[in-house]
Amino acid sequence: MKIDRCEIREIRMKLREPFEISSGVSHHRRVLLVALHSGGITAWGECVAGETPAYSYETTETAWSILTGLILPRVPGSVMETPADLLPIFEGIRGHPMAKAAVEMAAWDLQAKAAGDSLASLVGGVRDSVTVGVSIGLQRTDDALHRKVADYIEEGYARIKVKIKPGRDVSMLRGLRDRFPDVPLMADANSAYSLDDLPRLKELDKLELMMIEQPLAHDDYLDHARLQGELETPICLDESIRSVRDAALALELGACRIINIKPGRVGGLSSAKAIHDLCVEHEMPVWCGGMLESGVGRAHNVALAALPGFTLPGDISASRRYWSEDIVTPEFVLDGGTVSVPSGPGIGVEVREDLLDVWAVRRADF
Ligand code: OSB
Ligand code: MG
């Protein structure tokens, strides 16, 4: 298959409600969508970088720069059978996995569409629906949090994840645990703590959390290993895992007992699959995280979560949890705590070109 041309669009999508984590609050998403065109097929990928370098050093701006300045100009005329054939377009670019993932994931969509297969079956998925949870941002009051949690449980989400930070942690989670004694509950700190906070983190250990996600610094494998030695609750790493080598390091050191895999964070679906395979080999459970994606990124996440090692509920909520209107049709809906894995060719959902033009902020063609 020859790739004839490609394009990148930035669209602005307003979140239905602000999403606050320990490092800041988002009111909208600047979504970068990459399209690869080959012989009448259009294939899509999404870049998950945020507006500020709080979660990762990558931002919408750095990704736009790397993609339009270096990666996308090399794409037209490339010939690929599988996404691995596109690796030369990333040569000489250290890091920037989120920028690379947008193209790599579009290449998977292209291969699947060309073969008439669903993306899920091409990546090795074994399920036709995936169990999902919901990630709830920091709320102003405990009451507001309790109302949110009650609503999401009512909607059927299979587990609740709440964001925490120092001062909005122990008593907040204890209150939640008292009110919802049986709900599968976990907390995500987005690197807000250090080992100096050990006494506070030990308090969390009493609340029967499924896991504590990324308590310490993004690059601190050693202290995560020390902390895991002090806690009964499994630590789950998110920000720390950017490649299969990071996952191998975390496994070797005992820095966590669970890994959150986000294809957009680790350079794409090939890397995500490799991390999955390594974790399965070492009997480490994994789940698919999210980055407040549009329906395009969500479709890729759903396909990945169909792999056998994804045994814990993902941060793959319904389109409506994020958006009044999604950029894809059909939208992703919640059905008994699960989201269906699309069975049509490729990502299995259509990008709404009508909305793309209305929501567009900028575009570049190659
Ligand atoms: O840490 O998992 C995270 C969103 C943006 C950046 C980082 C994170 C998140 C979420 C939301 O927790 C997950 C989702 O529902 O997409
Ligand atoms: Mg996280």
Short mmCIF file of C-alpha atoms and ligand atoms in Angstrom, two decimals:
data_model
loop_
_atom_site.label_atom_id
_atom_site.label_comp_id
_atom_site.label_asym_id
_atom_site.label_seq_id
_atom_site.Cartn_x
_atom_site.Cartn_y
_atom_site.Cartn_z
CA MET A 1 0.00 0.00 0.00
CA LYS A 2 1.30 3.41 -0.91
CA ILE A 3 0.26 6.35 1.25
CA ASP A 4 -0.78 9.04 -1.23
CA ARG A 5 -1.19 11.94 1.16
CA CYS A 6 -1.82 12.76 4.80
CA GLU A 7 -3.29 15.57 6.85
CA ILE A 8 -3.38 16.83 10.41
CA ARG A 9 -6.19 18.82 11.97
CA GLU A 10 -6.44 20.50 15.32
CA ILE A 11 -9.98 20.61 16.64
CA ARG A 12 -11.18 22.20 19.86
CA MET A 13 -13.61 20.11 21.90
CA LYS A 14 -15.26 21.52 25.00
CA LEU A 15 -15.55 19.07 27.92
CA ARG A 16 -19.06 18.77 29.37
CA GLU A 17 -17.52 19.59 32.73
CA PRO A 18 -14.02 20.70 33.80
CA PHE A 19 -11.58 17.88 34.63
CA GLU A 20 -9.20 18.64 37.51
CA ILE A 21 -6.18 16.56 38.52
CA SER A 22 -3.34 17.23 40.97
CA SER A 23 -1.40 19.25 38.38
CA GLY A 24 -4.19 21.43 36.95
CA VAL A 25 -7.63 21.72 35.40
CA SER A 26 -8.84 21.23 31.78
CA HIS A 27 -11.97 22.88 30.39
CA HIS A 28 -11.51 21.73 26.81
CA ARG A 29 -9.24 19.52 24.71
CA ARG A 30 -7.10 20.60 21.78
CA VAL A 31 -7.30 17.36 19.80
CA LEU A 32 -4.86 16.60 16.99
CA LEU A 33 -6.20 14.13 14.43
CA VAL A 34 -3.97 12.60 11.76
CA ALA A 35 -5.44 11.09 8.59
CA LEU A 36 -3.53 8.83 6.18
CA HIS A 37 -5.00 8.49 2.68
CA SER A 38 -4.21 5.43 0.57
CA GLY A 39 -6.05 4.30 -2.56
CA GLY A 40 -9.43 5.64 -1.46
CA ILE A 41 -9.05 4.57 2.20
CA THR A 42 -8.86 7.18 4.98
CA ALA A 43 -7.30 6.02 8.27
CA TRP A 44 -7.25 7.95 11.54
CA GLY A 45 -5.08 8.44 14.60
CA GLU A 46 -5.22 10.88 17.54
CA CYS A 47 -2.46 12.59 19.48
CA VAL A 48 -3.16 12.55 23.24
CA ALA A 49 -0.76 15.34 24.30
CA GLY A 50 -2.28 17.90 26.67
CA GLU A 51 -2.27 21.65 26.41
CA THR A 52 0.43 22.09 29.08
CA PRO A 53 3.50 19.93 29.87
CA ALA A 54 2.05 18.80 33.23
CA TYR A 55 1.40 15.11 32.55
CA SER A 56 4.21 14.71 30.01
CA TYR A 57 6.74 17.07 28.44
CA GLU A 58 4.76 16.79 25.21
CA THR A 59 2.04 19.34 24.49
CA THR A 60 -0.34 20.05 21.64
CA GLU A 61 2.20 22.61 20.39
CA THR A 62 5.26 20.32 20.54
CA ALA A 63 3.32 17.52 18.85
CA TRP A 64 2.09 19.88 16.12
CA SER A 65 5.66 21.04 15.58
CA ILE A 66 7.20 17.53 15.46
CA LEU A 67 4.40 16.17 13.28
CA THR A 68 4.22 19.01 10.74
CA GLY A 69 7.95 19.79 10.75
CA LEU A 70 9.47 16.32 10.75
CA ILE A 71 7.17 13.31 10.61
CA LEU A 72 4.28 14.04 8.24
CA PRO A 73 6.40 15.47 5.38
CA ARG A 74 8.09 12.03 5.19
CA VAL A 75 4.80 10.12 4.90
CA PRO A 76 3.52 10.70 1.33
CA GLY A 77 4.92 8.08 -1.02
CA SER A 78 5.75 5.67 1.83
CA VAL A 79 4.84 2.07 1.18
CA MET A 80 3.59 -0.10 4.03
CA GLU A 81 2.05 -3.49 4.62
CA THR A 82 2.21 -3.24 8.40
CA PRO A 83 2.80 -0.23 10.72
CA ALA A 84 6.36 -1.46 11.34
CA ASP A 85 7.17 -0.50 7.73
CA LEU A 86 6.64 3.15 8.68
CA LEU A 87 9.36 3.17 11.37
CA PRO A 88 11.87 5.01 9.09
CA ILE A 89 9.69 8.15 9.27
CA PHE A 90 10.52 8.37 13.00
CA GLU A 91 14.29 8.10 12.48
CA GLY A 92 16.32 10.79 14.19
CA ILE A 93 13.49 11.83 16.49
CA ARG A 94 14.21 11.06 20.11
CA GLY A 95 11.20 10.83 22.40
CA HIS A 96 7.89 12.49 21.47
CA PRO A 97 5.97 9.19 21.72
CA MET A 98 2.61 10.97 21.69
CA ALA A 99 3.36 12.66 18.35
CA LYS A 100 4.63 9.38 16.88
CA ALA A 101 1.64 7.41 18.21
CA ALA A 102 -0.85 9.53 16.25
CA VAL A 103 0.71 8.33 12.97
CA GLU A 104 1.48 4.80 14.14
CA MET A 105 -2.11 4.25 15.22
CA ALA A 106 -3.46 5.64 11.94
CA ALA A 107 -1.21 3.10 10.18
CA TRP A 108 -2.88 0.28 12.16
CA ASP A 109 -6.28 1.61 11.11
CA LEU A 110 -5.07 1.67 7.50
CA GLN A 111 -3.79 -1.91 7.57
CA ALA A 112 -7.05 -3.12 9.16
CA LYS A 113 -9.26 -1.22 6.68
CA ALA A 114 -7.22 -2.46 3.70
CA ALA A 115 -7.73 -6.05 4.87
CA GLY A 116 -11.40 -5.49 5.75
CA ASP A 117 -10.68 -6.55 9.36
CA SER A 118 -11.59 -4.81 12.58
CA LEU A 119 -8.69 -3.11 14.33
CA ALA A 120 -9.42 -5.20 17.43
CA SER A 121 -8.98 -8.49 15.57
CA LEU A 122 -5.84 -7.20 13.82
CA VAL A 123 -4.16 -6.31 17.15
CA GLY A 124 -5.14 -9.65 18.64
CA GLY A 125 -8.33 -8.81 20.52
CA VAL A 126 -10.36 -11.69 21.92
CA ARG A 127 -13.44 -9.89 23.31
CA ASP A 128 -16.43 -8.19 21.70
CA SER A 129 -16.96 -5.88 24.67
CA VAL A 130 -14.65 -4.40 27.29
CA THR A 131 -15.38 -3.66 30.95
CA VAL A 132 -14.99 0.01 31.77
CA GLY A 133 -14.76 2.39 34.71
CA VAL A 134 -14.85 6.14 35.04
CA SER A 135 -12.19 8.60 36.14
CA ILE A 136 -13.54 11.46 38.27
CA GLY A 137 -11.62 14.71 38.61
CA LEU A 138 -11.07 16.57 41.90
CA GLN A 139 -14.37 18.05 43.11
CA ARG A 140 -14.89 21.17 45.20
CA THR A 141 -16.55 19.32 48.09
CA ASP A 142 -16.94 15.75 49.34
CA ASP A 143 -20.69 16.11 48.80
CA ALA A 144 -20.20 16.95 45.14
CA LEU A 145 -17.90 13.94 44.81
CA HIS A 146 -20.43 11.61 46.47
CA ARG A 147 -23.15 12.81 44.08
CA LYS A 148 -20.90 12.19 41.06
CA VAL A 149 -19.95 8.72 42.26
CA ALA A 150 -23.59 7.82 42.95
CA ASP A 151 -24.57 8.96 39.43
CA TYR A 152 -21.81 6.97 37.74
CA ILE A 153 -22.61 3.84 39.75
CA GLU A 154 -26.24 4.29 38.73
CA GLU A 155 -25.15 4.54 35.09
CA GLY A 156 -23.41 1.19 35.53
CA TYR A 157 -19.68 1.96 35.52
CA ALA A 158 -17.76 -1.09 36.74
CA ARG A 159 -15.26 0.82 38.88
CA ILE A 160 -14.69 4.31 40.18
CA LYS A 161 -11.35 6.12 40.00
CA VAL A 162 -10.93 9.39 41.86
CA LYS A 163 -8.14 11.90 41.55
CA ILE A 164 -6.28 12.76 44.76
CA LYS A 165 -3.63 15.22 45.93
CA PRO A 166 -2.16 16.07 49.34
CA GLY A 167 -4.98 17.48 51.46
CA ARG A 168 -7.67 15.94 49.23
CA ASP A 169 -6.94 12.32 49.96
CA VAL A 170 -7.29 10.38 53.22
CA SER A 171 -10.46 11.85 54.70
CA MET A 172 -12.04 12.31 51.27
CA LEU A 173 -11.45 8.64 50.36
CA ARG A 174 -12.47 7.41 53.81
CA GLY A 175 -15.77 9.27 53.44
CA LEU A 176 -16.26 7.73 50.01
CA ARG A 177 -15.45 4.25 51.29
CA ASP A 178 -17.92 4.64 54.19
CA ARG A 179 -20.67 5.77 51.85
CA PHE A 180 -19.93 3.14 49.13
CA PRO A 181 -18.48 0.16 51.04
CA ASP A 182 -18.52 -2.32 48.14
CA VAL A 183 -17.71 -0.23 45.11
CA PRO A 184 -14.51 -1.14 43.24
CA LEU A 185 -12.54 2.01 44.04
CA MET A 186 -9.08 3.31 43.15
CA ALA A 187 -7.17 6.59 43.40
CA ASP A 188 -4.88 8.39 40.94
CA ALA A 189 -2.34 10.89 42.33
CA ASN A 190 -0.67 11.94 39.05
CA SER A 191 2.72 12.12 40.83
CA ALA A 192 1.56 14.42 43.65
CA TYR A 193 3.48 12.67 46.48
CA SER A 194 6.99 11.78 47.58
CA LEU A 195 8.29 9.17 50.00
CA ASP A 196 8.11 11.86 52.72
CA ASP A 197 4.34 11.33 52.52
CA LEU A 198 4.66 7.67 53.54
CA PRO A 199 2.48 8.02 56.69
CA ARG A 200 -0.31 9.56 54.63
CA LEU A 201 0.00 6.91 51.90
CA LYS A 202 -0.15 4.20 54.58
CA GLU A 203 -3.51 5.62 55.67
CA LEU A 204 -4.79 4.99 52.13
CA ASP A 205 -3.67 1.40 52.52
CA LYS A 206 -6.58 0.80 54.94
CA LEU A 207 -9.32 1.67 52.45
CA GLU A 208 -9.35 -1.47 50.31
CA LEU A 209 -8.50 0.37 47.13
CA MET A 210 -8.01 -1.74 44.00
CA MET A 211 -4.78 0.20 43.42
CA ILE A 212 -3.09 3.57 43.85
CA GLU A 213 -2.06 5.01 40.49
CA GLN A 214 1.20 6.92 40.01
CA PRO A 215 1.71 8.22 43.55
CA LEU A 216 5.32 9.39 43.00
CA ALA A 217 7.37 11.21 40.38
CA HIS A 218 7.09 10.17 36.74
CA ASP A 219 10.75 9.10 36.58
CA ASP A 220 11.15 7.60 40.05
CA TYR A 221 11.11 3.82 39.68
CA LEU A 222 13.29 3.25 42.73
CA ASP A 223 11.06 5.09 45.22
CA HIS A 224 7.99 3.42 43.73
CA ALA A 225 9.67 0.07 44.45
CA ARG A 226 10.43 1.19 48.02
CA LEU A 227 6.85 2.39 48.46
CA GLN A 228 5.39 -0.83 47.05
CA GLY A 229 7.41 -2.69 49.68
CA GLU A 230 5.59 -0.66 52.38
CA LEU A 231 2.05 -0.99 51.01
CA GLU A 232 -0.44 -3.84 50.70
CA THR A 233 -2.41 -1.94 48.05
CA PRO A 234 -1.00 -2.51 44.55
CA ILE A 235 0.72 0.47 42.97
CA CYS A 236 -0.21 1.04 39.32
CA LEU A 237 2.18 2.99 37.11
CA ASP A 238 0.90 5.37 34.42
CA GLU A 239 3.23 8.33 33.64
CA SER A 240 6.33 6.21 34.38
CA ILE A 241 5.68 3.71 31.58
CA ARG A 242 6.53 5.20 28.18
CA SER A 243 8.00 2.10 26.54
CA VAL A 244 8.43 -1.63 26.91
CA ARG A 245 11.83 -0.92 28.48
CA ASP A 246 10.20 1.17 31.21
CA ALA A 247 7.81 -1.72 31.84
CA ALA A 248 10.73 -4.17 32.06
CA LEU A 249 12.48 -1.87 34.55
CA ALA A 250 9.35 -1.55 36.69
CA LEU A 251 8.91 -5.34 36.67
CA GLU A 252 12.55 -5.96 37.56
CA LEU A 253 12.51 -3.46 40.44
CA GLY A 254 9.06 -4.37 41.75
CA ALA A 255 8.01 -0.75 41.30
CA CYS A 256 4.34 -1.67 40.77
CA ARG A 257 1.92 -4.61 40.65
CA ILE A 258 -0.31 -3.25 37.88
CA ILE A 259 0.35 -1.24 34.72
CA ASN A 260 -1.94 1.27 33.02
CA ILE A 261 -1.27 1.06 29.25
CA LYS A 262 -2.22 4.04 27.08
CA PRO A 263 -1.24 3.49 23.45
CA GLY A 264 -1.08 7.26 22.90
CA ARG A 265 1.49 7.59 25.72
CA VAL A 266 3.79 4.72 24.72
CA GLY A 267 4.29 5.51 21.02
CA GLY A 268 1.39 3.55 19.60
CA LEU A 269 -0.30 0.18 19.45
CA SER A 270 2.83 -1.89 18.66
CA SER A 271 4.51 -0.66 21.82
CA ALA A 272 1.28 -1.05 23.80
CA LYS A 273 1.01 -4.67 22.60
CA ALA A 274 4.63 -5.34 23.53
CA ILE A 275 4.04 -4.03 27.06
CA HIS A 276 0.88 -6.13 27.28
CA ASP A 277 2.76 -9.26 26.16
CA LEU A 278 5.57 -8.68 28.67
CA CYS A 279 3.06 -8.16 31.47
CA VAL A 280 1.11 -11.31 30.55
CA GLU A 281 4.36 -13.26 30.60
CA HIS A 282 5.04 -11.95 34.14
CA GLU A 283 1.43 -12.31 35.29
CA MET A 284 1.09 -8.59 35.87
CA PRO A 285 -2.47 -7.35 35.25
CA VAL A 286 -2.90 -4.41 32.88
CA TRP A 287 -5.74 -2.07 31.97
CA CYS A 288 -6.25 0.53 29.31
CA GLY A 289 -5.98 4.12 30.51
CA GLY A 290 -7.40 7.20 28.83
CA MET A 291 -6.42 10.79 28.07
CA LEU A 292 -9.87 12.33 27.57
CA GLU A 293 -9.71 11.22 23.93
CA SER A 294 -12.19 12.00 21.21
CA GLY A 295 -13.95 9.03 19.64
CA VAL A 296 -10.94 8.41 17.39
CA GLY A 297 -8.49 7.75 20.23
CA ARG A 298 -11.23 5.97 22.16
CA ALA A 299 -11.74 3.53 19.27
CA HIS A 300 -8.05 2.63 19.34
CA ASN A 301 -8.17 2.18 23.13
CA VAL A 302 -11.22 -0.07 22.91
CA ALA A 303 -9.51 -2.26 20.29
CA LEU A 304 -6.41 -2.59 22.49
CA ALA A 305 -8.48 -3.39 25.59
CA ALA A 306 -9.89 -6.41 23.74
CA LEU A 307 -6.51 -8.17 24.20
CA PRO A 308 -6.53 -11.04 26.73
CA GLY A 309 -4.26 -9.46 29.37
CA PHE A 310 -6.56 -6.46 29.90
CA THR A 311 -8.28 -8.01 32.89
CA LEU A 312 -9.10 -4.82 34.83
CA PRO A 313 -11.71 -2.17 33.84
CA GLY A 314 -10.32 0.58 31.60
CA ASP A 315 -10.64 4.38 31.69
CA ILE A 316 -12.71 4.04 28.53
CA SER A 317 -15.95 5.77 29.39
CA ALA A 318 -18.87 6.50 27.05
CA SER A 319 -18.57 9.47 24.68
CA ARG A 320 -21.22 11.29 26.72
CA ARG A 321 -19.09 11.25 29.87
CA TYR A 322 -16.79 13.71 28.10
CA TRP A 323 -18.61 15.38 25.19
CA SER A 324 -22.02 16.77 24.29
CA GLU A 325 -21.25 15.52 20.79
CA ASP A 326 -18.38 13.23 19.77
CA ILE A 327 -16.40 13.52 16.53
CA VAL A 328 -17.30 9.93 15.54
CA THR A 329 -20.47 8.09 14.70
CA PRO A 330 -21.77 5.96 16.21
CA GLU A 331 -20.68 7.34 19.58
CA PHE A 332 -19.40 5.00 22.29
CA VAL A 333 -22.15 4.06 24.74
CA LEU A 334 -22.19 2.27 28.08
CA ASP A 335 -24.02 -1.03 28.24
CA GLY A 336 -24.03 -2.89 31.56
CA GLY A 337 -20.60 -1.62 32.59
CA THR A 338 -19.11 -2.40 29.18
CA VAL A 339 -18.41 -0.71 25.87
CA SER A 340 -18.80 -2.74 22.66
CA VAL A 341 -15.77 -3.36 20.50
CA PRO A 342 -16.67 -2.15 16.99
CA SER A 343 -16.66 -4.98 14.45
CA GLY A 344 -16.53 -2.94 11.23
CA PRO A 345 -13.29 -2.43 9.26
CA GLY A 346 -10.50 -0.59 11.07
CA ILE A 347 -11.51 1.53 14.05
CA GLY A 348 -15.12 0.72 13.13
CA VAL A 349 -16.50 4.22 13.63
CA GLU A 350 -16.78 7.05 11.10
CA VAL A 351 -15.20 10.45 11.63
CA ARG A 352 -17.81 13.17 11.16
CA GLU A 353 -16.25 15.32 8.45
CA ASP A 354 -19.13 17.80 8.85
CA LEU A 355 -18.05 18.55 12.44
CA LEU A 356 -14.33 18.47 11.60
CA ASP A 357 -14.72 21.55 9.46
CA VAL A 358 -16.80 23.38 12.05
CA TRP A 359 -14.52 22.54 15.00
CA ALA A 360 -11.25 23.02 13.09
CA VAL A 361 -8.67 25.37 14.54
CA ARG A 362 -5.93 24.69 11.99
CA ARG A 363 -4.97 22.11 9.41
CA ALA A 364 -1.94 21.09 7.36
CA ASP A 365 -1.75 18.81 4.30
CA PHE A 366 1.16 16.79 2.98
O1 OSB B 1 -3.76 10.18 34.77
O2 OSB B 1 -5.04 8.78 33.87
C1 OSB B 1 -4.65 9.94 33.98
C2 OSB B 1 -6.81 12.26 31.86
C3 OSB B 1 -5.86 13.10 31.34
C4 OSB B 1 -4.53 12.93 31.71
C5 OSB B 1 -4.18 11.92 32.58
C6 OSB B 1 -5.13 11.07 33.10
C7 OSB B 1 -6.48 11.26 32.76
C8 OSB B 1 -7.57 10.47 33.30
C9 OSB B 1 -8.85 10.40 32.49
O3 OSB B 1 -7.55 9.93 34.38
C10 OSB B 1 -9.06 9.10 31.86
C11 OSB B 1 -10.15 9.16 30.81
O4 OSB B 1 -11.31 8.95 31.18
O5 OSB B 1 -9.84 9.42 29.62
MG MG B 2 -3.22 8.29 35.61
#
